Short mmCIF file of C-alpha atoms in Angstrom, two decimals:
data_model
loop_
_atom_site.label_atom_id
_atom_site.label_comp_id
_atom_site.label_asym_id
_atom_site.label_seq_id
_atom_site.Cartn_x
_atom_site.Cartn_y
_atom_site.Cartn_z
CA MET A 1150 178.26 56.41 34.71
CA SER A 1151 179.80 58.17 31.05
CA ASP A 1152 177.00 60.59 28.87
CA GLN A 1153 176.83 57.58 26.56
CA GLU A 1154 175.51 55.50 29.04
CA SER A 1155 173.07 57.69 30.47
CA VAL A 1156 171.52 58.47 27.12
CA THR A 1157 171.50 54.96 26.92
CA GLU A 1158 169.37 54.50 29.78
CA LEU A 1159 166.51 57.29 28.72
CA THR A 1160 165.52 55.27 26.13
CA THR A 1161 163.13 53.20 24.10
CA GLU A 1162 164.64 51.52 20.88
CA ASN A 1163 167.20 53.85 20.48
CA ALA A 1164 164.51 56.18 20.69
CA PRO A 1165 164.42 59.59 22.52
CA VAL A 1166 162.37 59.08 26.21
CA LYS A 1167 160.46 63.54 25.83
CA ALA A 1168 159.26 64.81 28.39
CA ARG A 1169 157.16 67.44 29.08
CA GLY A 1170 157.88 70.04 31.51
CA LEU A 1171 159.43 66.80 33.14
CA GLU A 1172 156.14 65.07 34.29
CA GLY A 1173 156.37 61.64 35.35
CA VAL A 1174 160.87 62.18 35.52
CA ILE A 1175 162.26 60.22 37.85
CA ALA A 1176 165.28 62.99 38.40
CA LEU A 1177 166.65 61.77 41.90
CA GLU A 1178 166.01 60.02 45.54
CA SER A 1179 164.90 62.11 48.25
CA GLU A 1180 164.09 61.38 52.07
CA LEU A 1181 162.65 64.68 52.54
CA SER A 1182 159.36 63.99 51.88
CA SER A 1183 155.94 61.99 50.23
CA ILE A 1184 152.73 62.65 48.01
CA ASP A 1185 151.46 60.64 47.17
CA GLY A 1186 148.52 62.45 44.10
CA ASP A 1187 146.04 58.80 43.93
CA GLU A 1188 145.15 59.06 47.86
CA GLY A 1189 145.45 62.31 48.44
CA THR A 1190 148.80 62.02 51.04
CA LEU A 1191 151.60 63.90 52.14
CA ILE A 1192 154.20 62.77 53.95
CA TYR A 1193 157.53 64.63 56.05
CA ARG A 1194 160.11 62.17 57.00
CA GLY A 1195 157.46 59.10 57.10
CA TYR A 1196 154.63 61.14 58.90
CA ASP A 1197 151.69 62.41 57.74
CA ILE A 1198 150.83 65.94 56.83
CA HIS A 1199 147.32 65.95 58.62
CA ASP A 1200 149.59 64.47 62.22
CA LEU A 1201 152.64 67.30 62.28
CA ALA A 1202 150.03 70.46 60.88
CA ASP A 1203 148.19 68.91 64.61
CA HIS A 1204 151.44 68.29 66.98
CA ALA A 1205 154.17 70.06 66.02
CA THR A 1206 155.44 73.19 65.54
CA PHE A 1207 157.04 74.58 63.04
CA GLU A 1208 160.50 74.90 64.24
CA GLU A 1209 160.21 70.92 64.73
CA VAL A 1210 159.04 69.76 61.17
CA VAL A 1211 162.37 72.46 59.93
CA TYR A 1212 164.29 70.39 62.40
CA LEU A 1213 162.54 66.85 61.58
CA LEU A 1214 163.41 67.75 57.98
CA ARG A 1215 166.99 69.08 58.37
CA HIS A 1216 167.85 65.60 60.85
CA GLY A 1217 165.57 63.06 60.13
CA ASP A 1218 164.20 63.02 63.20
CA LEU A 1219 161.49 64.92 65.49
CA PRO A 1220 163.55 66.94 67.87
CA THR A 1221 163.52 66.03 72.32
CA GLN A 1222 162.94 68.82 73.62
CA ASP A 1223 166.58 70.36 75.06
CA GLU A 1224 167.55 69.30 70.88
CA LEU A 1225 164.87 71.70 70.16
CA ASP A 1226 165.42 73.60 72.64
CA GLU A 1227 168.98 74.85 71.39
CA PHE A 1228 167.30 74.97 67.38
CA SER A 1229 165.28 77.42 67.84
CA ALA A 1230 167.66 79.30 70.75
CA HIS A 1231 169.79 79.26 67.38
CA LEU A 1232 167.22 80.26 65.15
CA ARG A 1233 166.22 83.24 67.37
CA SER A 1234 169.45 84.56 67.83
CA GLU A 1235 170.08 84.96 63.93
CA ARG A 1236 166.84 87.02 63.61
CA ALA A 1237 168.41 90.28 62.88
CA LEU A 1238 169.33 91.76 60.02
CA PRO A 1239 172.44 93.42 58.90
CA ALA A 1240 172.27 97.27 58.90
CA PRO A 1241 173.67 97.32 54.91
CA ILE A 1242 170.27 95.42 54.48
CA LEU A 1243 167.99 97.90 56.23
CA THR A 1244 169.94 100.35 54.11
CA LEU A 1245 169.09 98.02 51.24
CA LEU A 1246 164.99 98.09 51.93
CA ARG A 1247 164.82 101.81 52.97
CA ASP A 1248 165.76 102.25 49.60
CA THR A 1249 164.02 100.42 47.50
CA PRO A 1250 160.75 101.55 45.96
CA GLU A 1251 157.29 101.59 47.83
CA GLU A 1252 155.42 99.42 45.14
CA ALA A 1253 158.74 96.79 43.89
CA HIS A 1254 157.18 93.61 44.08
CA PRO A 1255 157.11 91.36 47.39
CA MET A 1256 159.19 88.80 45.82
CA ALA A 1257 161.36 90.97 43.55
CA VAL A 1258 162.61 92.35 47.23
CA LEU A 1259 162.48 88.99 48.79
CA ARG A 1260 164.75 87.90 46.51
CA THR A 1261 166.80 90.77 46.32
CA ALA A 1262 168.06 91.19 50.08
CA VAL A 1263 168.73 86.75 50.48
CA SER A 1264 171.11 87.26 48.12
CA ALA A 1265 172.56 90.76 48.91
CA LEU A 1266 172.77 88.35 52.29
CA ALA A 1267 175.41 86.50 51.42
CA LEU A 1268 178.15 89.64 51.55
CA TYR A 1269 177.59 90.42 55.32
CA ASP A 1270 178.21 86.03 56.18
CA GLU A 1271 182.15 85.47 56.31
CA GLU A 1272 180.68 81.70 55.68
CA ALA A 1273 178.71 82.48 51.90
CA ASP A 1274 181.38 80.31 50.49
CA THR A 1275 182.09 77.81 53.10
CA MET A 1276 180.66 74.70 51.93
CA GLU A 1277 181.28 72.52 54.91
CA THR A 1278 178.14 70.66 56.26
CA ALA A 1279 178.34 72.53 59.76
CA ALA A 1280 179.08 75.94 58.03
CA ASN A 1281 176.07 75.18 55.67
CA HIS A 1282 173.51 74.39 58.08
CA ARG A 1283 174.26 77.54 60.05
CA LYS A 1284 173.63 79.42 56.89
CA ALA A 1285 170.49 77.48 56.30
CA ASP A 1286 169.50 79.03 60.34
CA ARG A 1287 170.94 82.26 59.31
CA ILE A 1288 168.57 82.62 55.55
CA LEU A 1289 164.90 80.67 57.57
CA ALA A 1290 165.64 83.71 60.30
CA GLN A 1291 166.49 86.62 58.61
CA ILE A 1292 163.42 85.63 56.12
CA PRO A 1293 161.12 86.67 57.80
CA THR A 1294 162.49 90.07 59.08
CA ILE A 1295 163.05 91.58 55.20
CA ILE A 1296 159.61 91.09 54.17
CA ALA A 1297 157.86 92.15 57.70
CA ALA A 1298 160.25 95.50 57.84
CA PHE A 1299 159.26 95.79 53.63
CA ASP A 1300 156.27 95.64 54.28
CA ARG A 1301 156.18 98.76 57.09
CA LEU A 1302 158.35 100.55 55.85
CA ARG A 1303 156.26 100.86 52.44
CA LYS A 1304 153.86 101.54 54.79
CA GLY A 1305 155.31 104.54 55.73
CA LYS A 1306 156.17 102.94 59.43
CA ASP A 1307 159.45 102.26 60.82
CA PRO A 1308 160.41 98.26 60.78
CA VAL A 1309 159.55 96.18 64.60
CA ASP A 1310 163.14 94.60 65.90
CA PRO A 1311 162.69 90.79 66.27
CA LEU A 1312 162.05 89.54 69.09
CA ASP A 1313 164.47 87.80 71.33
CA HIS A 1314 162.17 85.16 72.53
CA GLY A 1315 158.66 83.26 70.39
CA SER A 1316 157.79 81.37 68.50
CA MET A 1317 159.19 82.15 64.59
CA ALA A 1318 154.97 82.12 63.59
CA HIS A 1319 154.56 84.85 66.46
CA ASN A 1320 157.50 87.33 66.10
CA PHE A 1321 156.69 87.74 62.15
CA LEU A 1322 153.31 87.93 63.28
CA TYR A 1323 154.55 90.75 65.26
CA MET A 1324 157.26 92.65 62.97
CA LEU A 1325 154.23 92.98 60.74
CA ASN A 1326 152.35 94.18 63.23
CA GLY A 1327 154.37 95.68 66.27
CA GLU A 1328 152.03 94.02 68.15
CA ALA A 1329 152.07 90.81 70.09
CA PRO A 1330 149.03 87.98 68.00
CA GLY A 1331 146.19 86.23 69.88
CA GLU A 1332 146.81 82.58 70.27
CA ALA A 1333 144.77 81.78 67.76
CA ALA A 1334 146.39 83.96 65.37
CA GLU A 1335 149.79 82.69 66.18
CA GLU A 1336 148.13 78.96 65.91
CA THR A 1337 146.77 79.19 63.07
CA PHE A 1338 149.77 80.77 61.36
CA ASP A 1339 152.44 78.28 62.36
CA VAL A 1340 150.08 75.80 61.16
CA CYS A 1341 150.81 77.37 57.88
CA LEU A 1342 154.18 77.07 57.76
CA VAL A 1343 153.91 73.51 58.70
CA LEU A 1344 151.23 72.75 55.37
CA HIS A 1345 154.18 74.44 52.87
CA ALA A 1346 156.86 73.35 54.37
CA ASP A 1347 158.06 71.06 52.07
CA HIS A 1348 156.73 69.70 49.11
CA GLY A 1349 158.62 66.97 46.30
CA LEU A 1350 160.77 68.20 44.18
CA ASN A 1351 158.46 70.60 42.80
CA ALA A 1352 159.84 74.19 40.28
CA SER A 1353 161.18 76.24 42.95
CA THR A 1354 163.06 73.05 44.73
CA PHE A 1355 163.99 71.28 41.63
CA THR A 1356 164.75 74.62 40.59
CA GLY A 1357 167.70 75.50 44.48
CA ARG A 1358 169.07 71.57 43.62
CA VAL A 1359 169.64 72.17 40.79
CA ILE A 1360 171.70 75.32 41.38
CA GLY A 1361 172.99 73.68 44.17
CA SER A 1362 174.68 70.20 42.72
CA THR A 1363 176.60 73.62 40.66
CA LEU A 1364 178.67 73.44 43.98
CA ALA A 1365 177.71 77.10 44.51
CA ASP A 1366 176.42 78.61 47.76
CA MET A 1367 173.36 78.95 49.63
CA TYR A 1368 173.25 82.33 48.95
CA SER A 1369 172.97 82.09 45.09
CA ALA A 1370 170.62 78.24 45.24
CA ILE A 1371 167.66 80.14 47.86
CA PRO A 1372 167.08 83.08 45.74
CA GLY A 1373 167.07 81.24 42.27
CA SER A 1374 164.36 79.09 44.51
CA ILE A 1375 162.27 82.42 45.46
CA GLY A 1376 163.12 83.20 41.83
CA ALA A 1377 161.14 80.35 40.70
CA LEU A 1378 158.56 80.62 42.74
CA LYS A 1379 157.38 84.15 42.14
CA GLY A 1380 155.95 82.09 39.57
CA PRO A 1381 151.72 82.59 39.21
CA LEU A 1382 151.85 78.67 38.27
CA HIS A 1383 153.55 77.91 41.16
CA GLY A 1384 153.90 80.16 44.74
CA GLY A 1385 152.14 83.16 42.68
CA ALA A 1386 149.13 81.23 42.69
CA ASN A 1387 147.21 82.41 46.20
CA GLN A 1388 147.51 85.93 45.46
CA GLU A 1389 145.19 85.59 42.54
CA VAL A 1390 142.79 83.34 44.29
CA MET A 1391 142.86 86.54 46.26
CA ARG A 1392 142.42 88.85 44.44
CA MET A 1393 139.78 86.82 42.78
CA LEU A 1394 137.51 86.75 45.40
CA LEU A 1395 137.93 90.15 46.62
CA ASP A 1396 136.93 90.85 42.85
CA ILE A 1397 133.19 88.45 43.89
CA ASP A 1398 132.38 91.11 47.29
CA GLU A 1399 133.19 94.73 45.49
CA LYS A 1400 131.20 93.34 42.29
CA GLY A 1401 128.52 91.89 44.55
CA ALA A 1402 128.35 88.68 42.30
CA ASP A 1403 127.36 85.36 43.03
CA PRO A 1404 130.66 83.28 43.54
CA ALA A 1405 129.15 80.51 41.51
CA GLN A 1406 127.83 82.74 38.84
CA TYR A 1407 131.23 84.69 38.30
CA ILE A 1408 133.43 80.90 37.83
CA ARG A 1409 130.55 79.38 35.37
CA ASP A 1410 131.28 82.90 34.06
CA ARG A 1411 134.74 82.11 33.71
CA LEU A 1412 134.71 78.96 32.40
CA ALA A 1413 132.66 79.99 29.48
CA ALA A 1414 135.06 82.21 28.62
CA ASP A 1415 137.55 79.72 28.99
CA GLU A 1416 139.78 81.73 32.15
CA ARG A 1417 141.96 79.97 34.24
CA VAL A 1418 140.24 79.63 38.08
CA MET A 1419 143.68 79.69 40.19
CA GLY A 1420 143.77 77.67 43.00
CA PHE A 1421 142.02 73.86 41.46
CA GLY A 1422 144.01 71.45 40.26
CA HIS A 1423 147.59 70.19 41.36
CA ARG A 1424 150.28 68.43 38.57
CA VAL A 1425 150.69 65.78 41.01
CA TYR A 1426 147.98 65.52 42.19
CA ASN A 1427 144.43 63.09 41.44
CA THR A 1428 142.35 64.01 43.98
CA MET A 1429 142.05 67.35 47.31
CA ASP A 1430 145.19 68.69 47.88
CA PRO A 1431 145.48 67.39 51.48
CA ARG A 1432 146.83 70.55 52.80
CA ALA A 1433 143.66 72.34 51.46
CA ASP A 1434 141.64 70.11 53.51
CA ILE A 1435 143.59 71.66 56.91
CA LEU A 1436 143.01 74.51 54.72
CA ARG A 1437 139.72 75.01 54.41
CA THR A 1438 139.20 73.82 57.92
CA MET A 1439 141.23 77.60 59.02
CA VAL A 1440 139.07 79.58 56.62
CA LYS A 1441 135.89 78.14 58.66
CA GLU A 1442 137.05 79.18 61.78
CA LEU A 1443 139.18 82.72 60.84
CA SER A 1444 135.33 83.43 59.06
CA GLU A 1445 133.64 82.45 62.44
CA GLU A 1446 136.07 84.16 65.28
CA ALA A 1447 135.72 87.03 62.82
CA GLY A 1448 131.38 87.11 62.44
CA ASP A 1449 131.52 87.53 59.06
CA MET A 1450 131.14 83.60 57.57
CA LYS A 1451 131.71 85.53 53.60
CA TRP A 1452 134.67 83.96 52.93
CA TYR A 1453 134.04 81.16 54.04
CA GLU A 1454 131.02 80.91 51.49
CA TYR A 1455 132.43 82.50 48.90
CA THR A 1456 134.95 80.20 48.73
CA MET A 1457 132.94 76.20 49.72
CA GLN A 1458 130.42 78.10 46.27
CA ILE A 1459 133.26 78.42 43.96
CA HIS A 1460 134.87 74.62 45.20
CA GLU A 1461 131.15 72.96 44.85
CA THR A 1462 130.27 74.71 41.13
CA MET A 1463 134.05 73.96 40.02
CA GLU A 1464 133.21 69.92 41.22
CA ALA A 1465 129.77 70.04 39.40
CA GLU A 1466 131.47 72.25 36.22
CA THR A 1467 134.91 70.33 35.75
CA GLY A 1468 134.94 68.13 38.71
CA ILE A 1469 138.99 69.42 39.50
CA ALA A 1470 139.31 69.34 42.78
CA PRO A 1471 140.99 72.66 45.26
CA ASN A 1472 144.78 73.05 45.76
CA VAL A 1473 146.35 74.35 48.61
CA ASP A 1474 146.64 77.85 46.88
CA PHE A 1475 142.88 78.24 47.40
CA PHE A 1476 142.21 78.33 51.08
CA SER A 1477 145.68 79.65 51.86
CA GLY A 1478 144.90 82.90 50.40
CA PRO A 1479 141.74 84.13 52.86
CA THR A 1480 143.41 82.03 55.50
CA TYR A 1481 145.98 84.89 55.13
CA TYR A 1482 144.09 87.30 54.22
CA GLN A 1483 141.71 87.14 57.25
CA LEU A 1484 144.63 86.63 59.46
CA GLY A 1485 145.98 90.58 58.47
CA LEU A 1486 148.19 90.20 55.27
CA ASP A 1487 148.62 91.94 52.48
CA PRO A 1488 147.58 89.34 49.52
CA ASP A 1489 150.49 90.50 47.59
CA LEU A 1490 152.21 88.67 50.10
CA PHE A 1491 150.73 85.94 50.28
CA THR A 1492 154.47 84.30 47.69
CA THR A 1493 156.51 85.97 49.93
CA ILE A 1494 154.60 83.89 53.05
CA PHE A 1495 155.04 80.72 50.63
CA ALA A 1496 158.54 81.64 50.58
CA LEU A 1497 159.48 81.58 54.12
CA SER A 1498 157.97 78.31 55.00
CA ARG A 1499 159.56 76.19 51.80
CA THR A 1500 162.94 77.61 52.75
CA ALA A 1501 162.95 74.96 55.46
CA GLY A 1502 162.40 72.47 52.24
CA TRP A 1503 164.78 73.82 50.15
CA THR A 1504 167.77 74.42 52.42
CA ALA A 1505 167.32 71.18 53.53
CA HIS A 1506 167.12 69.98 49.95
CA LEU A 1507 169.99 71.42 49.48
CA LEU A 1508 171.71 69.83 51.94
CA GLU A 1509 170.50 66.69 50.85
CA GLN A 1510 172.70 67.46 47.45
CA TRP A 1511 174.99 68.03 48.88
CA ALA A 1512 175.77 64.70 50.75
CA ASP A 1513 175.72 62.95 47.47
CA ASN A 1514 176.35 65.50 44.65
CA ARG A 1515 176.30 64.78 41.15
CA LEU A 1516 175.74 67.66 38.74
CA ILE A 1517 172.49 68.44 37.42
CA ARG A 1518 172.45 67.74 33.58
CA PRO A 1519 169.66 66.52 31.02
CA ARG A 1520 169.33 67.44 28.06
CA ALA A 1521 167.51 68.57 25.76
CA GLN A 1522 166.05 66.40 22.29
CA TYR A 1523 167.71 69.41 19.12
CA VAL A 1524 163.88 69.97 16.88
CA GLY A 1525 165.63 73.18 15.34
CA ALA A 1526 166.82 73.62 11.17
CA HIS A 1527 170.06 70.77 9.66
CA ASP A 1528 172.04 71.51 6.78
CA ARG A 1529 171.92 74.84 6.58
CA THR A 1530 175.00 76.98 5.63
CA VAL A 1531 175.92 81.31 5.81
CA VAL A 1532 175.06 83.41 3.21
CA PRO A 1533 177.85 86.23 2.59
CA ILE A 1534 175.90 88.89 4.67
CA GLU A 1535 175.28 91.13 1.20
CA GLU A 1536 173.48 88.80 -0.65
CA ARG A 1537 171.28 88.11 2.57
#
């Protein structure tokens, strides 16, 4: 199709069709995930997110996204073994993390470290499908090690070497805390990873596919996705939610009145509303239960009570439902994660989707190149500099 034919398809009665933020625009086809904003459903490859959260591990979901079907036991064993074999970081990456300022933003550190991994991967610029699958495994396996190592180093602790056994959820919590997690913590974290693995053509996924469409390598595309996820309107919202909850707790404020005051001051309440969902985000529904269960296990219900009071107030005052960020914040916090690590966990999980989208993009690639409608000045002429 020529550029002129493309332009014709995007016009109505010879007038260009504009969509602010590309809202409602279908940019490409994908078999990976589907969202029904009116019904409040999310599916991966035909499986409802509730079904996957209840019955599949994160490794199974990664395999599903990459290959189209859930694995057999033998396929899962082989895939999981390969992921475990790729967990260790090249020594220069650990040196980079040691030399990183401790006050650096964890997402900036992750973005930089993933990009630097390309320097130590002989297949970095190889675009064969098998090589791209191997690189996807390496990046997914090494991101937890990067996050955990940096967090320990900035706290004056030595990094913990990754295990050669156990799930990704188990290994990450082990490397982060220096001790094996309890069964409940591992299961909860595994479900969190499942919930964030993919979510349609969101900003970070689209960013990665745009970069990938140029035939740039995976180590160029994934840091681009991480950069997009860093923004507070995308992945950074759950961190802001937890800061709000901590502020309420420190001030001893009434959560309902706190929210009413913010609304009256026309301040944004993070964790509510979604560009796609017109009802409650199905992932938020699952995480709400987790916040309650973790609170009950800890014998302290305040985080659950705060979130429910805020939820009820927002529903009464605005009619806006919570999204996944609202309940993921207190879930991660109760698992012992610092708020500024929350978005890196989002990235850890979403790497499953990002890499699957890149593989899908490259299977039938076309350079993604939309047009902008020029609305600037016309018919200007250059005035000699001495006359300006």
